[in-house]
Amino acid sequence: MVIESWKPEETYEFGKKLGEEAKPSSVYCLNGDLGVGKTVFTQGFASGLGIREPVNSPTFTIVNQYEDGRLPFYHFDVYRIGDISEMDEIGYEDCFYGKGVSLIEWSNLIKELLPDHVITITIEKDLEKGFDYRKITVEGM
Protein backbone atom coordinates (compact mmCIF):
# COMPACT_ATOMS: atom_id res chain seq x y z
CA MET A 1 0.00 0.00 0.00
CA VAL A 2 1.30 3.45 -0.89
CA ILE A 3 -0.12 6.65 0.58
CA GLU A 4 0.78 10.17 -0.48
CA SER A 5 0.83 12.81 2.24
CA TRP A 6 0.93 16.47 1.29
CA LYS A 7 1.20 17.92 4.81
CA PRO A 8 2.24 16.77 8.31
CA GLU A 9 -1.40 16.56 9.43
CA GLU A 10 -2.05 13.89 6.79
CA THR A 11 0.98 11.90 7.94
CA TYR A 12 -0.32 12.15 11.52
CA GLU A 13 -3.82 11.02 10.48
CA PHE A 14 -2.47 8.03 8.56
CA GLY A 15 -0.40 7.04 11.59
CA LYS A 16 -3.53 7.39 13.74
CA LYS A 17 -5.49 5.11 11.39
CA LEU A 18 -2.82 2.39 11.64
CA GLY A 19 -2.72 2.80 15.42
CA GLU A 20 -6.49 2.28 15.59
CA GLU A 21 -6.08 -0.97 13.62
CA ALA A 22 -3.04 -2.26 15.58
CA LYS A 23 -3.34 -5.64 17.27
CA PRO A 24 -1.49 -7.12 20.26
CA SER A 25 2.03 -8.44 19.56
CA SER A 26 2.30 -6.40 16.34
CA VAL A 27 5.72 -5.07 15.39
CA TYR A 28 5.96 -2.06 13.08
CA CYS A 29 9.30 -1.14 11.52
CA LEU A 30 9.42 2.57 10.69
CA ASN A 31 12.09 3.58 8.19
CA GLY A 32 13.08 6.88 6.64
CA ASP A 33 15.81 9.48 6.63
CA LEU A 34 16.18 12.11 9.32
CA GLY A 35 13.45 14.72 9.06
CA VAL A 36 10.93 12.77 6.97
CA GLY A 37 8.22 12.78 9.64
CA LYS A 38 8.76 9.57 11.61
CA THR A 39 7.95 11.36 14.87
CA VAL A 40 4.78 12.95 13.43
CA PHE A 41 3.68 9.53 12.15
CA THR A 42 4.44 7.94 15.54
CA GLN A 43 2.50 10.61 17.42
CA GLY A 44 -0.51 9.84 15.23
CA PHE A 45 -0.01 6.10 15.73
CA ALA A 46 0.04 6.59 19.51
CA SER A 47 -3.11 8.69 19.31
CA GLY A 48 -4.78 5.85 17.43
CA LEU A 49 -3.91 3.57 20.34
CA GLY A 50 -5.60 6.04 22.70
CA ILE A 51 -2.41 7.39 24.23
CA ARG A 52 -2.89 10.96 25.44
CA GLU A 53 0.51 11.78 26.92
CA PRO A 54 3.17 13.49 24.77
CA VAL A 55 5.09 11.11 22.51
CA ASN A 56 8.67 11.94 21.56
CA SER A 57 11.44 9.96 19.93
CA PRO A 58 13.47 7.90 22.44
CA THR A 59 16.74 8.78 20.71
CA PHE A 60 18.93 8.42 23.80
CA THR A 61 16.85 6.01 25.90
CA ILE A 62 16.26 3.52 23.03
CA VAL A 63 12.67 2.77 24.15
CA ASN A 64 9.76 4.72 25.60
CA GLN A 65 6.85 2.79 27.06
CA TYR A 66 3.27 4.04 27.18
CA GLU A 67 0.69 2.12 29.16
CA ASP A 68 -2.35 4.41 29.08
CA GLY A 69 -3.80 3.38 25.70
CA ARG A 70 -5.94 0.43 24.70
CA LEU A 71 -2.71 -1.58 24.28
CA PRO A 72 0.76 -1.03 25.74
CA PHE A 73 2.93 0.85 23.25
CA TYR A 74 6.70 0.40 22.96
CA HIS A 75 8.39 3.06 20.85
CA PHE A 76 11.98 2.13 19.95
CA ASP A 77 14.60 4.32 18.30
CA VAL A 78 17.67 2.15 17.75
CA TYR A 79 19.63 4.70 15.72
CA ARG A 80 22.24 5.14 18.47
CA ILE A 81 22.42 1.55 19.62
CA GLY A 82 26.08 0.65 20.12
CA ASP A 83 25.76 -3.11 20.27
CA ILE A 84 22.87 -5.46 19.58
CA SER A 85 23.21 -6.87 23.11
CA GLU A 86 21.80 -3.56 24.40
CA MET A 87 18.43 -4.79 23.17
CA ASP A 88 18.64 -7.74 25.57
CA GLU A 89 19.36 -5.34 28.42
CA ILE A 90 16.15 -3.41 27.78
CA GLY A 91 14.04 -6.56 27.46
CA TYR A 92 13.04 -6.24 23.83
CA GLU A 93 11.53 -9.75 23.74
CA ASP A 94 8.88 -8.81 26.31
CA CYS A 95 7.90 -5.92 24.03
CA PHE A 96 8.01 -7.72 20.68
CA TYR A 97 6.23 -10.86 21.88
CA GLY A 98 4.01 -9.47 24.64
CA LYS A 99 0.50 -8.06 24.57
CA GLY A 100 1.51 -4.62 23.37
CA VAL A 101 2.48 -2.99 20.09
CA SER A 102 6.08 -2.18 19.16
CA LEU A 103 7.14 0.51 16.71
CA ILE A 104 10.85 0.53 15.84
CA GLU A 105 12.63 3.40 14.13
CA TRP A 106 15.82 2.40 12.25
CA SER A 107 14.85 -1.29 12.51
CA ASN A 108 17.38 -2.26 9.84
CA LEU A 109 20.05 -1.94 12.57
CA ILE A 110 18.53 -4.87 14.51
CA LYS A 111 17.25 -7.07 11.65
CA GLU A 112 18.42 -10.28 13.28
CA LEU A 113 16.21 -9.66 16.34
CA LEU A 114 12.97 -8.92 14.51
CA PRO A 115 10.10 -11.42 14.53
CA ASP A 116 9.32 -13.30 11.32
CA HIS A 117 6.29 -11.13 10.61
CA VAL A 118 6.61 -7.36 10.84
CA ILE A 119 4.78 -4.48 9.20
CA THR A 120 7.26 -2.20 7.47
CA ILE A 121 6.50 1.48 6.94
CA THR A 122 8.85 3.59 4.84
CA ILE A 123 8.48 7.36 4.62
CA GLU A 124 10.23 9.20 1.79
CA LYS A 125 10.48 12.82 0.68
CA ASP A 126 10.24 14.02 -2.91
CA LEU A 127 11.14 17.70 -3.01
CA GLU A 128 10.01 17.94 -6.62
CA LYS A 129 6.47 17.40 -5.34
CA GLY A 130 6.81 19.93 -2.53
CA PHE A 131 8.54 20.47 0.80
CA ASP A 132 5.84 18.70 2.85
CA TYR A 133 5.17 15.86 0.40
CA ARG A 134 5.76 12.33 1.73
CA LYS A 135 5.35 8.94 0.12
CA ILE A 136 4.43 6.38 2.78
CA THR A 137 4.80 2.73 1.80
CA VAL A 138 3.34 -0.02 4.00
CA GLU A 139 4.33 -3.67 3.53
CA GLY A 140 3.31 -6.77 5.42
CA MET A 141 -0.29 -5.92 6.30
CSV table of C-alpha atoms in Angstrom, one decimal:
chain,number,residue,atom,x,y,z
A,1,MET,CA,0.0,0.0,0.0
A,2,VAL,CA,1.3,3.4,-0.9
A,3,ILE,CA,-0.1,6.7,0.6
A,4,GLU,CA,0.8,10.2,-0.5
A,5,SER,CA,0.8,12.8,2.2
A,6,TRP,CA,0.9,16.5,1.3
A,7,LYS,CA,1.2,17.9,4.8
A,8,PRO,CA,2.2,16.8,8.3
A,9,GLU,CA,-1.4,16.6,9.4
A,10,GLU,CA,-2.1,13.9,6.8
A,11,THR,CA,1.0,11.9,7.9
A,12,TYR,CA,-0.3,12.2,11.5
A,13,GLU,CA,-3.8,11.0,10.5
A,14,PHE,CA,-2.5,8.0,8.6
A,15,GLY,CA,-0.4,7.0,11.6
A,16,LYS,CA,-3.5,7.4,13.7
A,17,LYS,CA,-5.5,5.1,11.4
A,18,LEU,CA,-2.8,2.4,11.6
A,19,GLY,CA,-2.7,2.8,15.4
A,20,GLU,CA,-6.5,2.3,15.6
A,21,GLU,CA,-6.1,-1.0,13.6
A,22,ALA,CA,-3.0,-2.3,15.6
A,23,LYS,CA,-3.3,-5.6,17.3
A,24,PRO,CA,-1.5,-7.1,20.3
A,25,SER,CA,2.0,-8.4,19.6
A,26,SER,CA,2.3,-6.4,16.3
A,27,VAL,CA,5.7,-5.1,15.4
A,28,TYR,CA,6.0,-2.1,13.1
A,29,CYS,CA,9.3,-1.1,11.5
A,30,LEU,CA,9.4,2.6,10.7
A,31,ASN,CA,12.1,3.6,8.2
A,32,GLY,CA,13.1,6.9,6.6
A,33,ASP,CA,15.8,9.5,6.6
A,34,LEU,CA,16.2,12.1,9.3
A,35,GLY,CA,13.5,14.7,9.1
A,36,VAL,CA,10.9,12.8,7.0
A,37,GLY,CA,8.2,12.8,9.6
A,38,LYS,CA,8.8,9.6,11.6
A,39,THR,CA,7.9,11.4,14.9
A,40,VAL,CA,4.8,12.9,13.4
A,41,PHE,CA,3.7,9.5,12.2
A,42,THR,CA,4.4,7.9,15.5
A,43,GLN,CA,2.5,10.6,17.4
A,44,GLY,CA,-0.5,9.8,15.2
A,45,PHE,CA,0.0,6.1,15.7
A,46,ALA,CA,0.0,6.6,19.5
A,47,SER,CA,-3.1,8.7,19.3
A,48,GLY,CA,-4.8,5.9,17.4
A,49,LEU,CA,-3.9,3.6,20.3
A,50,GLY,CA,-5.6,6.0,22.7
A,51,ILE,CA,-2.4,7.4,24.2
A,52,ARG,CA,-2.9,11.0,25.4
A,53,GLU,CA,0.5,11.8,26.9
A,54,PRO,CA,3.2,13.5,24.8
A,55,VAL,CA,5.1,11.1,22.5
A,56,ASN,CA,8.7,11.9,21.6
A,57,SER,CA,11.4,10.0,19.9
A,58,PRO,CA,13.5,7.9,22.4
A,59,THR,CA,16.7,8.8,20.7
A,60,PHE,CA,18.9,8.4,23.8
A,61,THR,CA,16.8,6.0,25.9
A,62,ILE,CA,16.3,3.5,23.0
A,63,VAL,CA,12.7,2.8,24.1
A,64,ASN,CA,9.8,4.7,25.6
A,65,GLN,CA,6.8,2.8,27.1
A,66,TYR,CA,3.3,4.0,27.2
A,67,GLU,CA,0.7,2.1,29.2
A,68,ASP,CA,-2.3,4.4,29.1
A,69,GLY,CA,-3.8,3.4,25.7
A,70,ARG,CA,-5.9,0.4,24.7
A,71,LEU,CA,-2.7,-1.6,24.3
A,72,PRO,CA,0.8,-1.0,25.7
A,73,PHE,CA,2.9,0.9,23.2
A,74,TYR,CA,6.7,0.4,23.0
A,75,HIS,CA,8.4,3.1,20.9
A,76,PHE,CA,12.0,2.1,20.0
A,77,ASP,CA,14.6,4.3,18.3
A,78,VAL,CA,17.7,2.1,17.8
A,79,TYR,CA,19.6,4.7,15.7
A,80,ARG,CA,22.2,5.1,18.5
A,81,ILE,CA,22.4,1.5,19.6
A,82,GLY,CA,26.1,0.6,20.1
A,83,ASP,CA,25.8,-3.1,20.3
A,84,ILE,CA,22.9,-5.5,19.6
A,85,SER,CA,23.2,-6.9,23.1
A,86,GLU,CA,21.8,-3.6,24.4
A,87,MET,CA,18.4,-4.8,23.2
A,88,ASP,CA,18.6,-7.7,25.6
A,89,GLU,CA,19.4,-5.3,28.4
A,90,ILE,CA,16.2,-3.4,27.8
A,91,GLY,CA,14.0,-6.6,27.5
A,92,TYR,CA,13.0,-6.2,23.8
A,93,GLU,CA,11.5,-9.8,23.7
A,94,ASP,CA,8.9,-8.8,26.3
A,95,CYS,CA,7.9,-5.9,24.0
A,96,PHE,CA,8.0,-7.7,20.7
A,97,TYR,CA,6.2,-10.9,21.9
A,98,GLY,CA,4.0,-9.5,24.6
A,99,LYS,CA,0.5,-8.1,24.6
A,100,GLY,CA,1.5,-4.6,23.4
A,101,VAL,CA,2.5,-3.0,20.1
A,102,SER,CA,6.1,-2.2,19.2
A,103,LEU,CA,7.1,0.5,16.7
A,104,ILE,CA,10.9,0.5,15.8
A,105,GLU,CA,12.6,3.4,14.1
A,106,TRP,CA,15.8,2.4,12.2
A,107,SER,CA,14.8,-1.3,12.5
A,108,ASN,CA,17.4,-2.3,9.8
A,109,LEU,CA,20.0,-1.9,12.6
A,110,ILE,CA,18.5,-4.9,14.5
A,111,LYS,CA,17.3,-7.1,11.6
A,112,GLU,CA,18.4,-10.3,13.3
A,113,LEU,CA,16.2,-9.7,16.3
A,114,LEU,CA,13.0,-8.9,14.5
A,115,PRO,CA,10.1,-11.4,14.5
A,116,ASP,CA,9.3,-13.3,11.3
A,117,HIS,CA,6.3,-11.1,10.6
A,118,VAL,CA,6.6,-7.4,10.8
A,119,ILE,CA,4.8,-4.5,9.2
A,120,THR,CA,7.3,-2.2,7.5
A,121,ILE,CA,6.5,1.5,6.9
A,122,THR,CA,8.8,3.6,4.8
A,123,ILE,CA,8.5,7.4,4.6
A,124,GLU,CA,10.2,9.2,1.8
A,125,LYS,CA,10.5,12.8,0.7
A,126,ASP,CA,10.2,14.0,-2.9
A,127,LEU,CA,11.1,17.7,-3.0
A,128,GLU,CA,10.0,17.9,-6.6
A,129,LYS,CA,6.5,17.4,-5.3
A,130,GLY,CA,6.8,19.9,-2.5
A,131,PHE,CA,8.5,20.5,0.8
A,132,ASP,CA,5.8,18.7,2.8
A,133,TYR,CA,5.2,15.9,0.4
A,134,ARG,CA,5.8,12.3,1.7
A,135,LYS,CA,5.4,8.9,0.1
A,136,ILE,CA,4.4,6.4,2.8
A,137,THR,CA,4.8,2.7,1.8
A,138,VAL,CA,3.3,0.0,4.0
A,139,GLU,CA,4.3,-3.7,3.5
A,140,GLY,CA,3.3,-6.8,5.4
A,141,MET,CA,-0.3,-5.9,6.3
